XYZ file of C-alpha atoms in Angstrom:
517
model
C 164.684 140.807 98.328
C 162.211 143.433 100.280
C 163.299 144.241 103.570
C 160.811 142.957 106.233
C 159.754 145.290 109.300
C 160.265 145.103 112.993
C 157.821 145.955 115.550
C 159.247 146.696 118.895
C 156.309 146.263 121.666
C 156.230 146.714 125.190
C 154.744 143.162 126.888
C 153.543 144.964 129.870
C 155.145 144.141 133.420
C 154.666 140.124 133.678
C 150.605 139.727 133.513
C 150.102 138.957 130.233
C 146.633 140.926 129.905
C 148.242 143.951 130.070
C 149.766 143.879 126.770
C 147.803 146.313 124.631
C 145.430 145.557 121.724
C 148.205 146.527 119.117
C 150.625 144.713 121.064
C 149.005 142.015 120.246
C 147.949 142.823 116.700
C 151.967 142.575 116.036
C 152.524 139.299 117.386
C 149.546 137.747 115.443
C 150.859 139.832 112.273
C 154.592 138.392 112.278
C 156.267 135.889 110.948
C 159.060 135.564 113.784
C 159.321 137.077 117.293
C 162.249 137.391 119.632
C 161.235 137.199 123.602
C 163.164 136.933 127.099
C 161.661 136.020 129.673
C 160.472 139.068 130.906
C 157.455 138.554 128.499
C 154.822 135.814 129.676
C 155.103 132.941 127.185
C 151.015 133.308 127.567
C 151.486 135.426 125.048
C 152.789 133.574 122.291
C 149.540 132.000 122.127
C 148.284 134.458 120.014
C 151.118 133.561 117.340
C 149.526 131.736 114.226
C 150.814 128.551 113.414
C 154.270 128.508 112.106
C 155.953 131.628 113.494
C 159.515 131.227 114.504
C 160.317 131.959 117.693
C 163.686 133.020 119.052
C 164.140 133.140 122.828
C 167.165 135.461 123.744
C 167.016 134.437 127.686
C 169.222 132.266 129.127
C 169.195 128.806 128.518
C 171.611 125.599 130.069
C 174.076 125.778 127.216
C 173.971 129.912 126.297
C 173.715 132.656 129.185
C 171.399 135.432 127.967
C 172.109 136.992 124.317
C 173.781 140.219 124.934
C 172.153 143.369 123.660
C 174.373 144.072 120.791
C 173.549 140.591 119.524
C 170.042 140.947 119.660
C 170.527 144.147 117.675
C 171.872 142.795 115.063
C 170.156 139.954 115.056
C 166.950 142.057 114.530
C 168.294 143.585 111.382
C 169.290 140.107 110.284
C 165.793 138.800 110.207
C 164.379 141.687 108.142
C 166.878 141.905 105.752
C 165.984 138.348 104.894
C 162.732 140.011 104.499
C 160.631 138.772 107.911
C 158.165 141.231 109.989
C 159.836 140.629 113.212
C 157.982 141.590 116.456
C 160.895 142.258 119.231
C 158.448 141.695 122.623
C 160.031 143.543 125.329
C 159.057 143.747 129.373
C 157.077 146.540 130.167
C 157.698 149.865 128.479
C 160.468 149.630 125.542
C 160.955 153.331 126.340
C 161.630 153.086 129.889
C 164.736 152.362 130.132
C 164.033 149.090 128.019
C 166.949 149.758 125.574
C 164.536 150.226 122.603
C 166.349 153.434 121.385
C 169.769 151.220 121.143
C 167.457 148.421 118.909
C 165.454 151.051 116.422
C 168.970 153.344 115.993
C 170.487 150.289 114.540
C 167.452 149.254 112.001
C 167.287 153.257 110.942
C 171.226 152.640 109.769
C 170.079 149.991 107.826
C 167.356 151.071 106.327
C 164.703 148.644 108.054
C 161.119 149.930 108.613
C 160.143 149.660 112.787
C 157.040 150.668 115.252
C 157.483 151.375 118.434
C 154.632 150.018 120.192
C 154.087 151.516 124.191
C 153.926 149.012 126.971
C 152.501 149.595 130.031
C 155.603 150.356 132.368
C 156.173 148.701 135.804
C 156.860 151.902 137.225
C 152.360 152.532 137.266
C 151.557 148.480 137.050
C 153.500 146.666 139.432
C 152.654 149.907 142.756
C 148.903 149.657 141.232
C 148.935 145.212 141.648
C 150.502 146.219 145.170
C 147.196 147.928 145.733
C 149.344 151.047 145.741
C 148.131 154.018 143.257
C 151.009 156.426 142.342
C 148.925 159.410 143.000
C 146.344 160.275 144.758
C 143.999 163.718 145.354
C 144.810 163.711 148.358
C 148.907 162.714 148.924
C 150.806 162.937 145.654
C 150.009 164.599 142.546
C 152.901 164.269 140.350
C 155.718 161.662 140.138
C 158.878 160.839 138.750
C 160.588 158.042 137.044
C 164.158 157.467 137.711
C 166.766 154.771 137.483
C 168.805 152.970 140.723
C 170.466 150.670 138.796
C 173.402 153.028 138.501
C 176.674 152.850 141.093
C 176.592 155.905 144.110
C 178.771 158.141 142.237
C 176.906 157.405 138.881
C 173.565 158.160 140.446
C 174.805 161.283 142.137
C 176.133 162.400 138.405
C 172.504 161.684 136.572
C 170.016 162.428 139.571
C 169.895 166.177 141.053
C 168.540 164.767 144.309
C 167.696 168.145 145.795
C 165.599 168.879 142.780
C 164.200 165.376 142.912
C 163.366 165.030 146.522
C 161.539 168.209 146.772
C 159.371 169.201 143.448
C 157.338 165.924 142.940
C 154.908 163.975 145.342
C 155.884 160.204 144.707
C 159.305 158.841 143.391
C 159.147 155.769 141.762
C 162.790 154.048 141.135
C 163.384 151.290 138.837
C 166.329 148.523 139.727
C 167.280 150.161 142.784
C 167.257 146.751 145.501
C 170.705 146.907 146.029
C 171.430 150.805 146.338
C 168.258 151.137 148.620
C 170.374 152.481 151.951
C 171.928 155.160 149.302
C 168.679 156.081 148.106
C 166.967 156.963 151.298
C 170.143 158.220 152.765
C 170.288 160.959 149.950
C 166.494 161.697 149.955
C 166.726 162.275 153.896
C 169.881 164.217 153.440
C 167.750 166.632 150.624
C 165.076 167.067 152.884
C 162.628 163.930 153.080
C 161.341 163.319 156.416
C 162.832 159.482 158.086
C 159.148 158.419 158.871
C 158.553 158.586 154.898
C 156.844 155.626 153.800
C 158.733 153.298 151.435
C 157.229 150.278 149.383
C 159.580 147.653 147.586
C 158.117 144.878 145.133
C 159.192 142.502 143.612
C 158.116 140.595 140.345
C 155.100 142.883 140.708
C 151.995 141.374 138.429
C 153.119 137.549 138.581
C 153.058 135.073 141.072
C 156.409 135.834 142.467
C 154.896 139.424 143.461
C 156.489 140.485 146.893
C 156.121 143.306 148.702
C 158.011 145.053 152.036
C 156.854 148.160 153.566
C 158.888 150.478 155.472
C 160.139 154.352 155.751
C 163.108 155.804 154.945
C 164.673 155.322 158.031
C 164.128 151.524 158.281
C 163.916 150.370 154.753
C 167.159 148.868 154.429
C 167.824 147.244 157.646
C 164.050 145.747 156.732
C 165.243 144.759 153.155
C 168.082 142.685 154.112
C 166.324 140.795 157.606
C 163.826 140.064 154.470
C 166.900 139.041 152.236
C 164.684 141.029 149.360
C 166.148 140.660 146.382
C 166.299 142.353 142.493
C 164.128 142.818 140.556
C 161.664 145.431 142.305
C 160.042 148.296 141.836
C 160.804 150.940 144.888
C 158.183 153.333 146.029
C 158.921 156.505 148.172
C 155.834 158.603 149.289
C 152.371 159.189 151.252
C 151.042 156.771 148.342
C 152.245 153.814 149.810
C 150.059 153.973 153.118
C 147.045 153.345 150.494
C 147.936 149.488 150.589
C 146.658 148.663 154.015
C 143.507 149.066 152.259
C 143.992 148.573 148.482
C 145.986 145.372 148.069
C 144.145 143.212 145.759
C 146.203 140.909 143.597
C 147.751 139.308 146.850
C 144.334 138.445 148.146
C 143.514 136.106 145.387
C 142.882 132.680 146.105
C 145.174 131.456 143.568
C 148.296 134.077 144.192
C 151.507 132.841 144.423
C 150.826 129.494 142.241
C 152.815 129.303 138.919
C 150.592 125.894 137.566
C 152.036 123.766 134.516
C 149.011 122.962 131.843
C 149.576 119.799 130.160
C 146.284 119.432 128.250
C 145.973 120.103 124.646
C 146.753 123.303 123.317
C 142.997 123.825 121.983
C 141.606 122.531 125.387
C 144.472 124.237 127.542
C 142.924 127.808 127.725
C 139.931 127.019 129.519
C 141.643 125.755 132.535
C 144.670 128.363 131.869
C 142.141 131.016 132.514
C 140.120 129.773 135.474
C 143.554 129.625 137.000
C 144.322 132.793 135.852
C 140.978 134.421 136.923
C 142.000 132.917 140.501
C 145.108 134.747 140.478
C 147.472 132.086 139.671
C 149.469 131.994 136.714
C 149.254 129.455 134.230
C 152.330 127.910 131.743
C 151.042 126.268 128.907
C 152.739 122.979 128.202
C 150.396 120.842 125.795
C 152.114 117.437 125.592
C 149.160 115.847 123.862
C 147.604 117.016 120.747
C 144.379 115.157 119.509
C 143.892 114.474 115.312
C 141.444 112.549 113.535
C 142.703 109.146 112.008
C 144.726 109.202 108.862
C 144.533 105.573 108.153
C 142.107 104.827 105.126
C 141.043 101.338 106.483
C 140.358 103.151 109.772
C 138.555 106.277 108.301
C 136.122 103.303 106.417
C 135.663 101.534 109.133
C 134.358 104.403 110.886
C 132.130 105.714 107.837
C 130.813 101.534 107.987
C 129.649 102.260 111.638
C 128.203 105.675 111.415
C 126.265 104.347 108.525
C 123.976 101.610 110.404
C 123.054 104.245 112.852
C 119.407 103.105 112.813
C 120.574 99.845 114.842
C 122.318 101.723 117.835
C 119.884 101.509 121.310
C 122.958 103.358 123.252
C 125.325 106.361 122.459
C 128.310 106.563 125.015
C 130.422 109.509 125.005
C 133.758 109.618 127.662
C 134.616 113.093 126.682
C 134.466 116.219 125.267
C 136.647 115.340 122.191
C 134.379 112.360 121.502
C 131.471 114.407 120.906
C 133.368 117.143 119.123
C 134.916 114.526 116.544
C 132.246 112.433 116.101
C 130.135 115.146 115.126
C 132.783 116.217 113.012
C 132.825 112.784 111.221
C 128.873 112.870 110.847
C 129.485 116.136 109.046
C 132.057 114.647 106.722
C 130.286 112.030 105.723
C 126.613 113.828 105.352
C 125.328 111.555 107.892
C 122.051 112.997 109.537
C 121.840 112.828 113.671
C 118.239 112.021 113.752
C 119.310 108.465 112.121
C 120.312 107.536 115.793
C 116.331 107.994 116.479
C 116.399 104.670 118.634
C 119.740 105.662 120.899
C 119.783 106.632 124.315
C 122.687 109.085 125.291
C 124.775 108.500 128.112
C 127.737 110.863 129.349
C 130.242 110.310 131.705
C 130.471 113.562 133.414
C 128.825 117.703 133.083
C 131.364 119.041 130.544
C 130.716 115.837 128.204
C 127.096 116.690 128.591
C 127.662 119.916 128.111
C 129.186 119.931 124.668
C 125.864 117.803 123.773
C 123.585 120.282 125.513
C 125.157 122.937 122.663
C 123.740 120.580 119.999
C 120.253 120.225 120.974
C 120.943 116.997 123.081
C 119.864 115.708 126.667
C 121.218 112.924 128.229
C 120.165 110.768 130.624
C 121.806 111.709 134.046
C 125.092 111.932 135.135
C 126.768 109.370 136.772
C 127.916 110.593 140.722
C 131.347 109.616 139.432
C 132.720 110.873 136.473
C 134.242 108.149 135.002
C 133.541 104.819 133.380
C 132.600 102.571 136.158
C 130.239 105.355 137.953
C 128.702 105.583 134.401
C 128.284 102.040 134.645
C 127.024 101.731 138.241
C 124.713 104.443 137.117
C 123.368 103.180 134.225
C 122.779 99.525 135.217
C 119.214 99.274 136.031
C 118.354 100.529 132.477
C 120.956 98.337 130.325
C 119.294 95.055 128.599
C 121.502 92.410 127.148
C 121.673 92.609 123.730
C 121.758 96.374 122.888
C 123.952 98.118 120.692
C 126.205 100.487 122.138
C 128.196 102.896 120.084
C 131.056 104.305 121.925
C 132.980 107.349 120.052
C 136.482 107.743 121.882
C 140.035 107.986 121.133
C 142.156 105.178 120.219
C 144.365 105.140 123.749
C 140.484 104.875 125.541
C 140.318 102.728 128.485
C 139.152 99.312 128.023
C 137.117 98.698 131.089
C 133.447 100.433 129.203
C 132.998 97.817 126.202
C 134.663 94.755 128.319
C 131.850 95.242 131.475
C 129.617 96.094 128.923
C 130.221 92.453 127.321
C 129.867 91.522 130.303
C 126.276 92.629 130.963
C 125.325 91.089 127.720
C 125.694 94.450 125.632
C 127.272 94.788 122.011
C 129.406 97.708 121.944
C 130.882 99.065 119.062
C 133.962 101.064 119.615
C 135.337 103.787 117.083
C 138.184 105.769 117.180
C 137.048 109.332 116.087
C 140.119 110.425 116.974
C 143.558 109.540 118.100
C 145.999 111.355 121.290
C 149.754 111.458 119.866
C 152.757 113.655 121.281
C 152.800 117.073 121.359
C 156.445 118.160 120.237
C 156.341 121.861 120.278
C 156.766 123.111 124.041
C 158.049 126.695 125.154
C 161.624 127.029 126.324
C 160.748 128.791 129.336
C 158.426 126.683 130.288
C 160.611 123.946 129.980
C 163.447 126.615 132.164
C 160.980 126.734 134.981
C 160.633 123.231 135.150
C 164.368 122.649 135.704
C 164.365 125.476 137.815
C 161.855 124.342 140.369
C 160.166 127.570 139.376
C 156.255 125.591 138.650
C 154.876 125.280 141.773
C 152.045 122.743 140.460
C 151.552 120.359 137.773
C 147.821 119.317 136.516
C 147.516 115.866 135.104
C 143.567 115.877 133.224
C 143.969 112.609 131.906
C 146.499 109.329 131.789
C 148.506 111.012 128.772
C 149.464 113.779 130.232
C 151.265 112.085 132.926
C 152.908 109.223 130.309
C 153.610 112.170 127.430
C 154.789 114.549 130.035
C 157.540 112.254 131.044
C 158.338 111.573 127.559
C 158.364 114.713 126.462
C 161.162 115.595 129.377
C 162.893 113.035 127.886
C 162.611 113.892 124.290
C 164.338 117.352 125.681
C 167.244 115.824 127.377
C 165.653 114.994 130.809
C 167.358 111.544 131.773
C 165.324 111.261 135.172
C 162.358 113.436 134.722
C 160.172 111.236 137.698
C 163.247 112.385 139.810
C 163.157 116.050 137.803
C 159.224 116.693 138.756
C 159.245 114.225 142.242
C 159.277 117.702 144.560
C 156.561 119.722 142.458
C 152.868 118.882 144.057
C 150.738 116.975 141.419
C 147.244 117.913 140.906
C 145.460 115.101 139.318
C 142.351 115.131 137.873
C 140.695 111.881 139.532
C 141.545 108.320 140.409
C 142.759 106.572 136.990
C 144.890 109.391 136.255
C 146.135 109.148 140.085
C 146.872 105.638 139.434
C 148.598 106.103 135.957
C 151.270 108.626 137.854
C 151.950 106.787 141.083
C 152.407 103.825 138.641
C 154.887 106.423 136.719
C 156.828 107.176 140.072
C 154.942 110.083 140.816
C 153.276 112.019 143.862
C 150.334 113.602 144.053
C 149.006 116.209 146.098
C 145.801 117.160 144.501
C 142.438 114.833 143.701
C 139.235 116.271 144.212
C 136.441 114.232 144.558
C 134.122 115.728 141.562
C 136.634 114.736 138.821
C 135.892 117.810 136.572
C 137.984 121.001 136.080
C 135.899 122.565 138.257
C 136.349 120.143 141.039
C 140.292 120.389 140.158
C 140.118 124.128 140.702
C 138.663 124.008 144.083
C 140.777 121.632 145.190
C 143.756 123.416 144.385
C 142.123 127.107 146.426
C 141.870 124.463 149.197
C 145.469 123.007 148.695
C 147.109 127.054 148.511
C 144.662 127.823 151.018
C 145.862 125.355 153.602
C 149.691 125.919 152.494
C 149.450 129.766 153.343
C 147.592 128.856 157.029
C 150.656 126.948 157.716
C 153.600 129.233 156.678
């Protein structure tokens, strides 16, 4: 058997956009990638379908893989013949072990790339609207470790030399040996009033920053009880965030939001909430797929075929319009057969999807579900239409029934059907029991019933009680009502019920939290 290859790529500092383009490149390329969770699990995203995917965190039965193991499990997968991508935090170079990893696939004869990352030590400063040099202050820096114990530090750092020849000092894993640090760099020569910048989880939603000098940093560090991971910045630099601090300022910062949709609808929201500064976890619990059942897939082909009868098209969402277009295509049947049809959609992004096609509706309904379409729609219905109405097979009932009502025919088909997602990150699923998602979004009544099940499925036995502290943003009123029936609370319901409604309502719902801290 061929030996596979290993590409060992720095993820960037926790944003996931700052993974380069050939960063990327290797985790579309391989066949299996091992992550922690210093990598965002936005990034696995870009995986195509059926990589294997081997999490070396910690998880409730295992505490995190130790380095050795990961090693050799590495050279495992490629000699079985895999092209492995090994996704690292920031810079694998920087101290990020990678030299430890690639020695061990050179003794045995595996093939590896070392792919750069872009290192905390520039990233997470630069989110803290701090730039680690400047024409003006600082026009070199240096790199160096605080992980170390006092006497270990003392051995590996020259601080006289350090202190004095470069402009800004940037250490890495240094929280806890902070009161050594500035006592040396005083001692060699650094004036007390020098400003010092900590921060934490710099580039994600956890980012936290304290500000002091050398003389007060540590008494400010533990009033703050600050604690590891963080990036520590000594120097003139630091003074540039009064003005510069960006990432903090976003409307969104601080919000770590759980996506349930659909993985192929998920990244539209995911990146509004990105754009907003939040940061979104993917966790699709619904997956739509056309119908597999022959009698069903007939039936359906039956209906499209008498579309010369149809006064009425209906559409309740996007996915109805994508998949019954995709049905017309399958079965060569021609749009402009529906010449007698009215459309009708219930709400902008429905529409939307029809504009792209060349097709106007009539207008939208104030409320974006099926009664508003209703109310809306009422003075032009006449009994004895035909109304087609492409949905999905767990569709809400209340359309065709009031349409019976007003003397219509409607014709339901199921162009497509909603089952169970079963393929969820780990992380995602960590963060969760961790109390580390600070919002859940609900877009429709499956998320909230497949959500729970899904918990479940993974060993939840109480998820209601598992998720009853984490704020609920819900889409509108029947998916409020299918999660307080659930057990649930929600937080969030804005009153357009369209993600762009959702999105506002959760600025106003951050917005309103920070005012009150």
């Amino acid at each position: 058997m061929d030996k596979g290859k290993v590409y060992l790529v720095g993820a960037g500092p926790g944003d996931p956009k700052l993974i380069t383009v050939r960063g990327l490149e290797c985790l579309e390329e391989c066949e299996v990638v091992v992550y922690d969770r210093l990598a965002s699990p936005r990034l696995l995203r870009h995986l195509k379908p059926g990589t294997e995917r081997i999490y070396v965190g910690k998880l409730p039965d295992r505490h995190t893989m130790k380095q050795e193991e990961i090693n050799q499990l590495l050279v495992d997968l490629a000699l079985q013949g895999k092209t492995v991508t090994r996704l690292k935090g920031g810079d694998p170079t920087i101290f990020g072990r990678v030299g430890e990893e690639a020695e061990l696939l050179y003794d045995n004869g595996i093939e590896f790339e070392i792919v750069p990352g872009i290192t905390s030590a520039i990233a997470v400063p630069a989110y803290a609207g701090i730039p680690v040099t400047h024409r003006d202050l600082a026009s070199s820096l240096s790199i160096i470790t605080g992980h170390e114990s006092p006497d270990k530090l003392d051995r590996s750092i020259h601080w006289d030399k350090v202190t004095n020849a470069t402009g800004t000092l940037i250490f890495l894993m240094g929280v806890a040996k902070i009161g050594y640090i500035a006592d040396q760099l005083i001692k060699h020569g650094k004036p007390p009033e020098t400003p010092v910048a900590l921060i934490r989880w710099g580039t994600r939603v956890e980012q936290r920053t304290v500000v002091g000098t050398l003389e007060t940093i540590e008494r400010i560090v533990k009033e703050a009880n600050f604690q590891p991971p963080a990036v520590i910045v000594v120097g003139e630099v630091v003074l540039q965030r009064e003005k510069l601090r960006w990432y903090e300022n976003k409307p969104l910062f601080g919000m770590r939001v759980l996506v349930t949709r659909a993985r192929s609808q998920a990244s539209e929201l995911a990146d509004q909430i990105e754009l907003l500064g939040g940061e979104p976890c993917e966790f699709p619990v619904i997956e739509t797929v056309e119908p597999s059942d022959p009698a069903a897939i007939e039936s359906l082909r039956k209906q499209l075929e008498q579309a010369e009868h149809y006064q009425w098209l209906m559409f309740t969402s996007v996915n109805g319009v994508d998949y019954f277009f995709g049905w017309l295509r399958k079965f060569r049947i021609d749009m402009r057969r529906f010449v007698d049809a009215k459309i009708a959609a219930v709400g902008p992004k429905t529409a939307e999807a029809l504009a792209k096609r060349g097709l106007v509706v009539e207008e939208l309904p104030a409320k974006f579900h099926a009664e508003g379409l209703l109310e809306h729609l009422g003075p032009q219905l006449r009994a004895g239409e035909r109304v087609l109405l492409p949905r999905g097979d767990l569709a809400r009932e209340v359309l065709p029934r009031e349409l019976k009502a007003m003397g219509l025919i409607p014709t339901e088909i199921d162009v497509y059907e909603t089952v169970l997602a079963d393929q969820q990150e780990e992380l995602a699923l960590e963060w969760i029991r961790e109390k580390e998602i600070h919002l859940i979004t609900f877009t429709s009544s499956s998320t909230v019933t497949n959500l729970l099940e899904v918990l479940r499925r993974k060993g939840v036995t109480d998820p209601v009680e598992l998720l009853s502290d984490i704020p609920i943003a819900s889409i509108g009123p029947i998916t409020t009502q299918t999660a307080i029936e659930a057990g649930l609370k929600v937080a969030i319901e804005p009153e357009d019920s369209t993600l762009d409604g959702l999105l506002q309502a959760m600025v106003q719902y951050q917005q309103s939290n920070k005012l009150s801290q």
